[in-house]
Amino acid sequence: MTDIAIDLGTANTLIQVKGQGIVLNEPSVVAVERGTRRVRAIGLEAKRMLGRTPEGIVAVRPMRDGVIADVDMAELMLRHFLKAVLPKGFLRVRPRVLIGVPSGITEMERRAVRSAVQAAGAKEVFLISEPMAAAIGVGLPVVTPRGSMLVNIGGGSTEIGVIALSGIVANSSIRIAGNEFDEGIVAFVRKHYNLLIGEATAENIKIQVGSAEAVDGERELDVNGRDLISGIPTTVRIRSEDIRTAIQEPVHAIIGAVRRALEVTPPELASDIVDEGIVMTGGSSLLQGLPRTLARETGLPVHLDPEPLTSVVRGAGMVLEDWAKYQGVVSR
């Protein structure tokens, strides 16, 4: 039987096949025809269409806030990705799939995940919470009594978990993450510069000049968009300071969620976290200055995983490699 680990993220979907490593990392986007809902493109090709599609085509994200928002589109996307990584005899293989889900997921959302993955061709579906998978992926001692704290900031949700003895002892899950950074940038540029920009432009601004606090060598970026008054395409210069203002609300929300998890952490585990600090994973933890801001606000050491984008799928893959050791961390 082929075992597959999936990180079905709001921004990107990653797949790891047991014994082969990560074999797929594609944007979670599907381009479909309006009305007929016929699929035109999936993944990177579909993401390139965001904000650029002709009238009859719309690029949609099946995932929202870390969970499936459109089950049919999620199933189509997963089927496409699974066929890409298991091209031969796909329907015969019927893989066992372990998939990462937010820790704050509802039972209805769990059913949607299981349904979509099974419909896409899985024989068995197991679920693992994203903070647990990420903790395993970065090498934290999750099966021991020693407490570890992990903050996973993705595209649609921020997952915080204090982990010991194969369980999440204290957690906080908020549906605020990288997408809210982008939305804040779009709103700020619209309000302060009368400039309309798209999602892809906002994401690029965040990557190029975004930061959670002042950093050495403040940067500027020329941004193209449509002037809301004249309606004519124009260019404005955006500064790092502008973007800090634009994203301060979601940054404060994430810090607040970390504090809430710390407040309900048992004292014995809290002392472990004082010694070991907090580990950050997820693509949005790459925002410049964010680990330093979190360290200052909590008074704890903060470590950023060297490969934060892949920590969840790496951890899920490690569970598949040593099922006997980790089976206590998964659920059906």
Short mmCIF file of N, CA, C and O in Angstrom, two decimals, residues 98-214:
data_model
loop_
_atom_site.label_atom_id
_atom_site.label_comp_id
_atom_site.label_asym_id
_atom_site.label_seq_id
_atom_site.Cartn_x
_atom_site.Cartn_y
_atom_site.Cartn_z
N LEU A 98 -2.64 10.47 5.23
CA LEU A 98 -2.62 11.19 6.51
C LEU A 98 -2.61 12.67 6.17
O LEU A 98 -1.72 13.14 5.45
N ILE A 99 -3.59 13.41 6.66
CA ILE A 99 -3.75 14.80 6.25
C ILE A 99 -3.79 15.73 7.47
O ILE A 99 -4.42 15.42 8.48
N GLY A 100 -3.06 16.83 7.38
CA GLY A 100 -3.02 17.81 8.47
C GLY A 100 -4.26 18.69 8.47
O GLY A 100 -4.69 19.15 7.41
N VAL A 101 -4.84 18.93 9.65
CA VAL A 101 -6.02 19.79 9.78
C VAL A 101 -5.80 20.76 10.94
O VAL A 101 -5.04 20.47 11.87
N PRO A 102 -6.47 21.94 10.93
CA PRO A 102 -6.33 22.87 12.05
C PRO A 102 -6.82 22.24 13.35
O PRO A 102 -7.76 21.44 13.34
N SER A 103 -6.22 22.62 14.47
CA SER A 103 -6.63 22.03 15.76
C SER A 103 -8.02 22.50 16.16
O SER A 103 -8.71 21.83 16.91
N GLY A 104 -8.47 23.65 15.63
CA GLY A 104 -9.79 24.16 16.00
C GLY A 104 -10.89 23.74 15.03
O GLY A 104 -11.96 24.34 14.99
N ILE A 105 -10.66 22.68 14.26
CA ILE A 105 -11.60 22.25 13.23
C ILE A 105 -12.88 21.67 13.86
O ILE A 105 -12.83 21.00 14.90
N THR A 106 -14.01 21.94 13.23
CA THR A 106 -15.29 21.40 13.74
C THR A 106 -15.51 20.00 13.17
O THR A 106 -14.87 19.60 12.20
N GLU A 107 -16.46 19.26 13.74
CA GLU A 107 -16.75 17.90 13.26
C GLU A 107 -17.25 17.93 11.82
O GLU A 107 -16.93 17.05 11.01
N MET A 108 -18.04 18.97 11.48
CA MET A 108 -18.54 19.08 10.11
C MET A 108 -17.38 19.31 9.13
O MET A 108 -17.35 18.73 8.04
N GLU A 109 -16.41 20.13 9.55
CA GLU A 109 -15.25 20.38 8.70
C GLU A 109 -14.38 19.13 8.58
O GLU A 109 -13.81 18.86 7.52
N ARG A 110 -14.31 18.33 9.66
CA ARG A 110 -13.58 17.05 9.60
C ARG A 110 -14.22 16.13 8.55
O ARG A 110 -13.52 15.49 7.76
N ARG A 111 -15.55 16.08 8.57
CA ARG A 111 -16.26 15.23 7.60
C ARG A 111 -15.99 15.69 6.17
O ARG A 111 -15.84 14.88 5.26
N ALA A 112 -15.94 17.01 5.98
CA ALA A 112 -15.68 17.56 4.64
C ALA A 112 -14.30 17.15 4.15
O ALA A 112 -14.12 16.78 2.98
N VAL A 113 -13.30 17.18 5.05
CA VAL A 113 -11.94 16.76 4.69
C VAL A 113 -11.93 15.29 4.31
O VAL A 113 -11.42 14.90 3.24
N ARG A 114 -12.50 14.45 5.19
CA ARG A 114 -12.50 13.00 4.92
C ARG A 114 -13.22 12.69 3.61
O ARG A 114 -12.75 11.88 2.80
N SER A 115 -14.36 13.33 3.41
CA SER A 115 -15.17 13.10 2.21
C SER A 115 -14.39 13.46 0.94
O SER A 115 -14.36 12.70 -0.02
N ALA A 116 -13.75 14.62 0.96
CA ALA A 116 -13.01 15.08 -0.23
C ALA A 116 -11.83 14.16 -0.53
O ALA A 116 -11.58 13.82 -1.70
N VAL A 117 -11.10 13.75 0.51
CA VAL A 117 -9.91 12.91 0.29
C VAL A 117 -10.31 11.51 -0.18
O VAL A 117 -9.70 10.93 -1.08
N GLN A 118 -11.39 10.96 0.41
CA GLN A 118 -11.87 9.64 -0.03
C GLN A 118 -12.38 9.69 -1.46
O GLN A 118 -12.09 8.80 -2.26
N ALA A 119 -13.14 10.75 -1.79
CA ALA A 119 -13.66 10.89 -3.15
C ALA A 119 -12.53 11.05 -4.16
O ALA A 119 -12.66 10.68 -5.33
N ALA A 120 -11.41 11.62 -3.71
CA ALA A 120 -10.26 11.81 -4.61
C ALA A 120 -9.48 10.51 -4.83
O ALA A 120 -8.60 10.47 -5.68
N GLY A 121 -9.81 9.44 -4.06
CA GLY A 121 -9.19 8.14 -4.34
C GLY A 121 -8.48 7.48 -3.19
O GLY A 121 -7.83 6.45 -3.38
N ALA A 122 -8.58 8.03 -1.96
CA ALA A 122 -7.88 7.41 -0.83
C ALA A 122 -8.64 6.19 -0.32
O ALA A 122 -9.87 6.16 -0.32
N LYS A 123 -7.88 5.18 0.12
CA LYS A 123 -8.50 3.98 0.69
C LYS A 123 -8.86 4.24 2.15
O LYS A 123 -9.96 3.95 2.60
N GLU A 124 -7.89 4.77 2.91
CA GLU A 124 -8.11 5.12 4.31
C GLU A 124 -7.65 6.55 4.52
O GLU A 124 -6.66 6.99 3.93
N VAL A 125 -8.36 7.28 5.40
CA VAL A 125 -8.00 8.68 5.68
C VAL A 125 -7.79 8.83 7.19
O VAL A 125 -8.66 8.49 7.98
N PHE A 126 -6.63 9.35 7.56
CA PHE A 126 -6.33 9.67 8.95
C PHE A 126 -6.04 11.16 9.05
O PHE A 126 -5.49 11.76 8.12
N LEU A 127 -6.39 11.75 10.18
CA LEU A 127 -6.19 13.18 10.39
C LEU A 127 -5.16 13.41 11.49
O LEU A 127 -5.08 12.63 12.44
N ILE A 128 -4.38 14.48 11.35
CA ILE A 128 -3.43 14.89 12.39
C ILE A 128 -3.52 16.40 12.51
O ILE A 128 -3.63 17.11 11.50
N SER A 129 -3.52 16.91 13.74
CA SER A 129 -3.63 18.36 13.90
C SER A 129 -2.33 19.01 13.41
O SER A 129 -1.23 18.46 13.59
N GLU A 130 -2.45 20.17 12.77
CA GLU A 130 -1.29 20.82 12.16
C GLU A 130 -0.18 21.16 13.16
O GLU A 130 0.99 20.94 12.85
N PRO A 131 -0.52 21.67 14.36
CA PRO A 131 0.59 21.94 15.29
C PRO A 131 1.34 20.67 15.69
O PRO A 131 2.56 20.69 15.85
N MET A 132 0.62 19.55 15.84
CA MET A 132 1.28 18.29 16.18
C MET A 132 2.18 17.84 15.03
O MET A 132 3.34 17.45 15.25
N ALA A 133 1.65 17.89 13.80
CA ALA A 133 2.46 17.48 12.63
C ALA A 133 3.70 18.36 12.50
O ALA A 133 4.81 17.86 12.28
N ALA A 134 3.51 19.67 12.65
CA ALA A 134 4.64 20.60 12.52
C ALA A 134 5.67 20.35 13.62
O ALA A 134 6.88 20.40 13.37
N ALA A 135 5.20 20.06 14.85
CA ALA A 135 6.12 19.79 15.97
C ALA A 135 6.98 18.56 15.67
O ALA A 135 8.19 18.55 15.94
N ILE A 136 6.35 17.51 15.13
CA ILE A 136 7.09 16.30 14.76
C ILE A 136 8.08 16.64 13.63
O ILE A 136 9.24 16.21 13.65
N GLY A 137 7.61 17.45 12.67
CA GLY A 137 8.44 17.82 11.53
C GLY A 137 9.70 18.58 11.91
O GLY A 137 10.74 18.43 11.26
N VAL A 138 9.62 19.39 12.98
CA VAL A 138 10.81 20.16 13.39
C VAL A 138 11.64 19.42 14.43
O VAL A 138 12.66 19.93 14.90
N GLY A 139 11.19 18.21 14.81
CA GLY A 139 12.00 17.38 15.71
C GLY A 139 11.75 17.58 17.19
O GLY A 139 12.60 17.23 18.02
N LEU A 140 10.60 18.14 17.57
CA LEU A 140 10.30 18.31 19.00
C LEU A 140 9.94 16.96 19.62
O LEU A 140 9.37 16.10 18.95
N PRO A 141 10.23 16.77 20.91
CA PRO A 141 10.01 15.45 21.55
C PRO A 141 8.55 15.27 21.96
O PRO A 141 8.22 15.25 23.16
N VAL A 142 7.65 15.12 21.00
CA VAL A 142 6.21 15.15 21.28
C VAL A 142 5.71 13.95 22.09
O VAL A 142 4.67 14.04 22.74
N VAL A 143 6.42 12.81 22.05
CA VAL A 143 5.92 11.63 22.77
C VAL A 143 6.44 11.58 24.21
O VAL A 143 6.05 10.70 24.98
N THR A 144 7.31 12.51 24.59
CA THR A 144 7.88 12.52 25.95
C THR A 144 7.05 13.43 26.86
O THR A 144 6.22 14.21 26.39
N PRO A 145 7.28 13.37 28.17
CA PRO A 145 6.54 14.26 29.08
C PRO A 145 6.99 15.72 29.00
O PRO A 145 6.34 16.59 29.57
N ARG A 146 8.10 15.99 28.31
CA ARG A 146 8.62 17.36 28.25
C ARG A 146 7.73 18.22 27.35
O ARG A 146 7.35 17.83 26.25
N GLY A 147 7.40 19.42 27.84
CA GLY A 147 6.50 20.31 27.10
C GLY A 147 7.20 21.06 25.99
O GLY A 147 8.34 21.52 26.14
N SER A 148 6.54 21.19 24.85
CA SER A 148 7.05 21.97 23.71
C SER A 148 5.92 22.87 23.22
O SER A 148 4.76 22.48 23.24
N MET A 149 6.29 24.07 22.77
CA MET A 149 5.27 24.98 22.22
C MET A 149 5.59 25.30 20.77
O MET A 149 6.72 25.65 20.44
N LEU A 150 4.57 25.17 19.92
CA LEU A 150 4.74 25.42 18.50
C LEU A 150 3.68 26.40 18.01
O LEU A 150 2.51 26.30 18.38
N VAL A 151 4.12 27.35 17.18
CA VAL A 151 3.20 28.32 16.56
C VAL A 151 3.31 28.14 15.06
O VAL A 151 4.38 28.39 14.48
N ASN A 152 2.23 27.67 14.41
CA ASN A 152 2.22 27.43 12.97
C ASN A 152 1.34 28.48 12.30
O ASN A 152 0.12 28.47 12.46
N ILE A 153 1.96 29.41 11.56
CA ILE A 153 1.21 30.50 10.92
C ILE A 153 1.17 30.24 9.42
O ILE A 153 2.18 30.35 8.72
N GLY A 154 0.01 29.84 8.93
CA GLY A 154 -0.14 29.52 7.52
C GLY A 154 -0.75 30.65 6.73
O GLY A 154 -0.57 31.83 7.03
N GLY A 155 -1.53 30.29 5.70
CA GLY A 155 -2.20 31.29 4.88
C GLY A 155 -3.55 31.66 5.46
O GLY A 155 -3.97 32.82 5.41
N GLY A 156 -4.26 30.66 6.02
CA GLY A 156 -5.62 30.91 6.49
C GLY A 156 -5.83 30.83 7.98
O GLY A 156 -6.83 31.32 8.50
N SER A 157 -4.91 30.18 8.71
CA SER A 157 -5.10 30.05 10.16
C SER A 157 -3.76 30.01 10.88
O SER A 157 -2.73 29.65 10.29
N THR A 158 -3.80 30.40 12.15
CA THR A 158 -2.64 30.30 13.03
C THR A 158 -2.96 29.26 14.09
O THR A 158 -3.97 29.36 14.79
N GLU A 159 -2.11 28.23 14.17
CA GLU A 159 -2.32 27.11 15.09
C GLU A 159 -1.23 27.14 16.15
O GLU A 159 -0.05 27.13 15.82
N ILE A 160 -1.65 27.17 17.41
CA ILE A 160 -0.70 27.21 18.51
C ILE A 160 -0.96 25.99 19.39
O ILE A 160 -2.10 25.74 19.78
N GLY A 161 0.08 25.23 19.71
CA GLY A 161 -0.10 24.05 20.54
C GLY A 161 1.03 23.88 21.54
O GLY A 161 2.20 24.07 21.21
N VAL A 162 0.65 23.55 22.78
CA VAL A 162 1.62 23.12 23.79
C VAL A 162 1.48 21.60 23.86
O VAL A 162 0.40 21.09 24.16
N ILE A 163 2.57 20.90 23.56
CA ILE A 163 2.49 19.46 23.30
C ILE A 163 3.35 18.68 24.30
O ILE A 163 4.47 19.08 24.60
N ALA A 164 2.77 17.58 24.80
CA ALA A 164 3.51 16.64 25.65
C ALA A 164 2.78 15.30 25.62
O ALA A 164 1.55 15.25 25.48
N LEU A 165 3.54 14.20 25.74
CA LEU A 165 2.96 12.85 25.80
C LEU A 165 1.97 12.58 24.67
O LEU A 165 0.85 12.11 24.88
N SER A 166 2.36 12.92 23.45
CA SER A 166 1.57 12.67 22.22
C SER A 166 0.23 13.39 22.18
O SER A 166 -0.66 13.02 21.42
N GLY A 167 0.08 14.41 22.99
CA GLY A 167 -1.20 15.15 22.98
C GLY A 167 -0.97 16.65 23.04
O GLY A 167 0.10 17.12 23.44
N ILE A 168 -2.02 17.40 22.63
CA ILE A 168 -1.96 18.86 22.73
C ILE A 168 -2.61 19.23 24.07
O ILE A 168 -3.81 19.06 24.26
N VAL A 169 -1.80 19.71 24.99
CA VAL A 169 -2.25 20.00 26.35
C VAL A 169 -2.96 21.34 26.41
O VAL A 169 -3.95 21.51 27.12
N ALA A 170 -2.44 22.32 25.69
CA ALA A 170 -3.08 23.64 25.62
C ALA A 170 -2.97 24.11 24.18
O ALA A 170 -1.96 23.89 23.52
N ASN A 171 -4.03 24.71 23.66
CA ASN A 171 -3.95 25.17 22.28
C ASN A 171 -4.80 26.42 22.06
O ASN A 171 -5.67 26.75 22.86
N SER A 172 -4.50 27.09 20.98
CA SER A 172 -5.27 28.26 20.56
C SER A 172 -5.23 28.25 19.04
O SER A 172 -4.17 28.06 18.45
N SER A 173 -6.39 28.39 18.42
CA SER A 173 -6.47 28.35 16.96
C SER A 173 -7.30 29.55 16.49
O SER A 173 -8.44 29.70 16.91
N ILE A 174 -6.70 30.40 15.68
CA ILE A 174 -7.45 31.55 15.15
C ILE A 174 -7.38 31.55 13.63
O ILE A 174 -6.37 31.14 13.05
N ARG A 175 -8.44 32.00 13.01
CA ARG A 175 -8.48 32.01 11.55
C ARG A 175 -7.98 33.35 11.02
O ARG A 175 -8.65 34.06 10.28
N ILE A 176 -6.80 33.68 11.49
CA ILE A 176 -6.09 34.91 11.08
C ILE A 176 -4.66 34.50 10.77
O ILE A 176 -4.01 33.86 11.60
N ALA A 177 -4.18 34.84 9.57
CA ALA A 177 -2.83 34.46 9.19
C ALA A 177 -2.41 35.28 7.96
O ALA A 177 -2.80 36.44 7.82
N GLY A 178 -1.65 34.66 7.06
CA GLY A 178 -1.09 35.38 5.91
C GLY A 178 -2.11 36.08 5.04
O GLY A 178 -1.86 37.17 4.51
N ASN A 179 -3.30 35.46 4.84
CA ASN A 179 -4.32 36.09 4.00
C ASN A 179 -4.76 37.43 4.58
O ASN A 179 -5.05 38.38 3.84
N GLU A 180 -4.84 37.50 5.93
CA GLU A 180 -5.24 38.76 6.57
C GLU A 180 -4.15 39.82 6.42
O GLU A 180 -4.46 41.01 6.35
N PHE A 181 -2.88 39.40 6.37
CA PHE A 181 -1.81 40.36 6.06
C PHE A 181 -2.07 40.98 4.68
O PHE A 181 -2.01 42.19 4.50
N ASP A 182 -2.37 40.10 3.70
CA ASP A 182 -2.60 40.57 2.33
C ASP A 182 -3.82 41.50 2.25
O ASP A 182 -3.77 42.54 1.60
N GLU A 183 -4.91 41.10 2.93
CA GLU A 183 -6.12 41.93 2.91
C GLU A 183 -5.88 43.29 3.56
O GLU A 183 -6.39 44.31 3.10
N GLY A 184 -5.08 43.31 4.62
CA GLY A 184 -4.74 44.57 5.29
C GLY A 184 -3.96 45.48 4.36
O GLY A 184 -4.17 46.71 4.34
N ILE A 185 -3.06 44.89 3.56
CA ILE A 185 -2.26 45.68 2.61
C ILE A 185 -3.16 46.26 1.51
O ILE A 185 -3.06 47.44 1.16
N VAL A 186 -4.07 45.44 0.97
CA VAL A 186 -5.01 45.92 -0.06
C VAL A 186 -5.83 47.10 0.46
O VAL A 186 -5.97 48.14 -0.20
N ALA A 187 -6.36 46.95 1.69
CA ALA A 187 -7.21 48.00 2.29
C ALA A 187 -6.41 49.27 2.55
O ALA A 187 -6.90 50.39 2.31
N PHE A 188 -5.17 49.12 3.04
CA PHE A 188 -4.33 50.29 3.36
C PHE A 188 -4.00 51.07 2.09
O PHE A 188 -4.10 52.30 2.06
N VAL A 189 -3.57 50.35 1.05
CA VAL A 189 -3.19 51.01 -0.21
C VAL A 189 -4.39 51.72 -0.84
O VAL A 189 -4.28 52.81 -1.38
N ARG A 190 -5.55 51.08 -0.71
CA ARG A 190 -6.78 51.69 -1.24
C ARG A 190 -7.12 52.98 -0.49
O ARG A 190 -7.43 54.01 -1.09
N LYS A 191 -7.02 52.92 0.84
CA LYS A 191 -7.42 54.06 1.67
C LYS A 191 -6.42 55.22 1.60
O LYS A 191 -6.81 56.39 1.48
N HIS A 192 -5.13 54.91 1.65
CA HIS A 192 -4.12 55.96 1.76
C HIS A 192 -3.55 56.42 0.42
O HIS A 192 -2.98 57.53 0.34
N TYR A 193 -3.67 55.61 -0.61
CA TYR A 193 -3.10 55.98 -1.91
C TYR A 193 -4.15 56.02 -3.02
O TYR A 193 -3.80 56.27 -4.18
N ASN A 194 -5.43 55.74 -2.68
CA ASN A 194 -6.49 55.67 -3.70
C ASN A 194 -6.10 54.75 -4.85
O ASN A 194 -6.37 55.04 -6.02
N LEU A 195 -5.44 53.64 -4.50
CA LEU A 195 -4.95 52.71 -5.51
C LEU A 195 -5.56 51.33 -5.27
O LEU A 195 -5.55 50.82 -4.16
N LEU A 196 -6.10 50.76 -6.34
CA LEU A 196 -6.68 49.43 -6.25
C LEU A 196 -5.65 48.41 -6.72
O LEU A 196 -5.16 48.51 -7.86
N ILE A 197 -5.29 47.46 -5.84
CA ILE A 197 -4.34 46.41 -6.21
C ILE A 197 -4.98 45.04 -5.97
O ILE A 197 -5.96 44.92 -5.25
N GLY A 198 -4.42 44.02 -6.60
CA GLY A 198 -4.96 42.67 -6.48
C GLY A 198 -4.24 41.86 -5.42
O GLY A 198 -3.26 42.30 -4.82
N GLU A 199 -4.75 40.66 -5.21
CA GLU A 199 -4.22 39.75 -4.19
C GLU A 199 -2.75 39.40 -4.43
O GLU A 199 -1.95 39.40 -3.49
N ALA A 200 -2.40 39.13 -5.68
CA ALA A 200 -1.02 38.74 -6.00
C ALA A 200 -0.05 39.90 -5.74
O ALA A 200 1.06 39.69 -5.24
N THR A 201 -0.49 41.13 -6.06
CA THR A 201 0.36 42.31 -5.81
C THR A 201 0.56 42.51 -4.32
O THR A 201 1.67 42.80 -3.86
N ALA A 202 -0.53 42.35 -3.53
CA ALA A 202 -0.43 42.51 -2.08
C ALA A 202 0.54 41.50 -1.48
O ALA A 202 1.35 41.83 -0.61
N GLU A 203 0.48 40.25 -1.98
CA GLU A 203 1.38 39.21 -1.47
C GLU A 203 2.83 39.57 -1.79
O GLU A 203 3.73 39.40 -0.96
N ASN A 204 3.06 40.11 -2.99
CA ASN A 204 4.42 40.49 -3.38
C ASN A 204 4.94 41.64 -2.52
O ASN A 204 6.11 41.64 -2.11
N ILE A 205 4.07 42.61 -2.21
CA ILE A 205 4.45 43.73 -1.34
C ILE A 205 4.86 43.19 0.03
O ILE A 205 5.87 43.60 0.61
N LYS A 206 4.05 42.27 0.57
CA LYS A 206 4.33 41.67 1.89
C LYS A 206 5.71 41.01 1.89
O LYS A 206 6.48 41.18 2.84
N ILE A 207 6.01 40.27 0.84
CA ILE A 207 7.29 39.54 0.77
C ILE A 207 8.46 40.52 0.61
O ILE A 207 9.50 40.36 1.25
N GLN A 208 8.27 41.53 -0.24
CA GLN A 208 9.37 42.44 -0.57
C GLN A 208 9.68 43.46 0.53
O GLN A 208 10.84 43.68 0.86
N VAL A 209 8.65 44.09 1.09
CA VAL A 209 8.90 45.18 2.06
C VAL A 209 8.16 45.01 3.38
O VAL A 209 8.23 45.87 4.26
N GLY A 210 7.41 43.90 3.54
CA GLY A 210 6.62 43.70 4.77
C GLY A 210 7.49 43.36 5.96
O GLY A 210 8.50 42.66 5.83
N SER A 211 7.13 43.84 7.15
CA SER A 211 7.82 43.48 8.39
C SER A 211 6.89 43.74 9.57
O SER A 211 6.02 44.61 9.51
N ALA A 212 7.09 42.97 10.64
CA ALA A 212 6.27 43.12 11.84
C ALA A 212 6.78 44.24 12.73
O ALA A 212 6.06 44.78 13.56
N GLU A 213 8.07 44.59 12.58
CA GLU A 213 8.66 45.70 13.34
C GLU A 213 9.78 46.29 12.51
O GLU A 213 10.16 45.73 11.47
N ALA A 214 10.30 47.44 12.93
CA ALA A 214 11.35 48.11 12.17
C ALA A 214 12.57 47.20 12.05
O ALA A 214 12.99 46.58 13.02
#
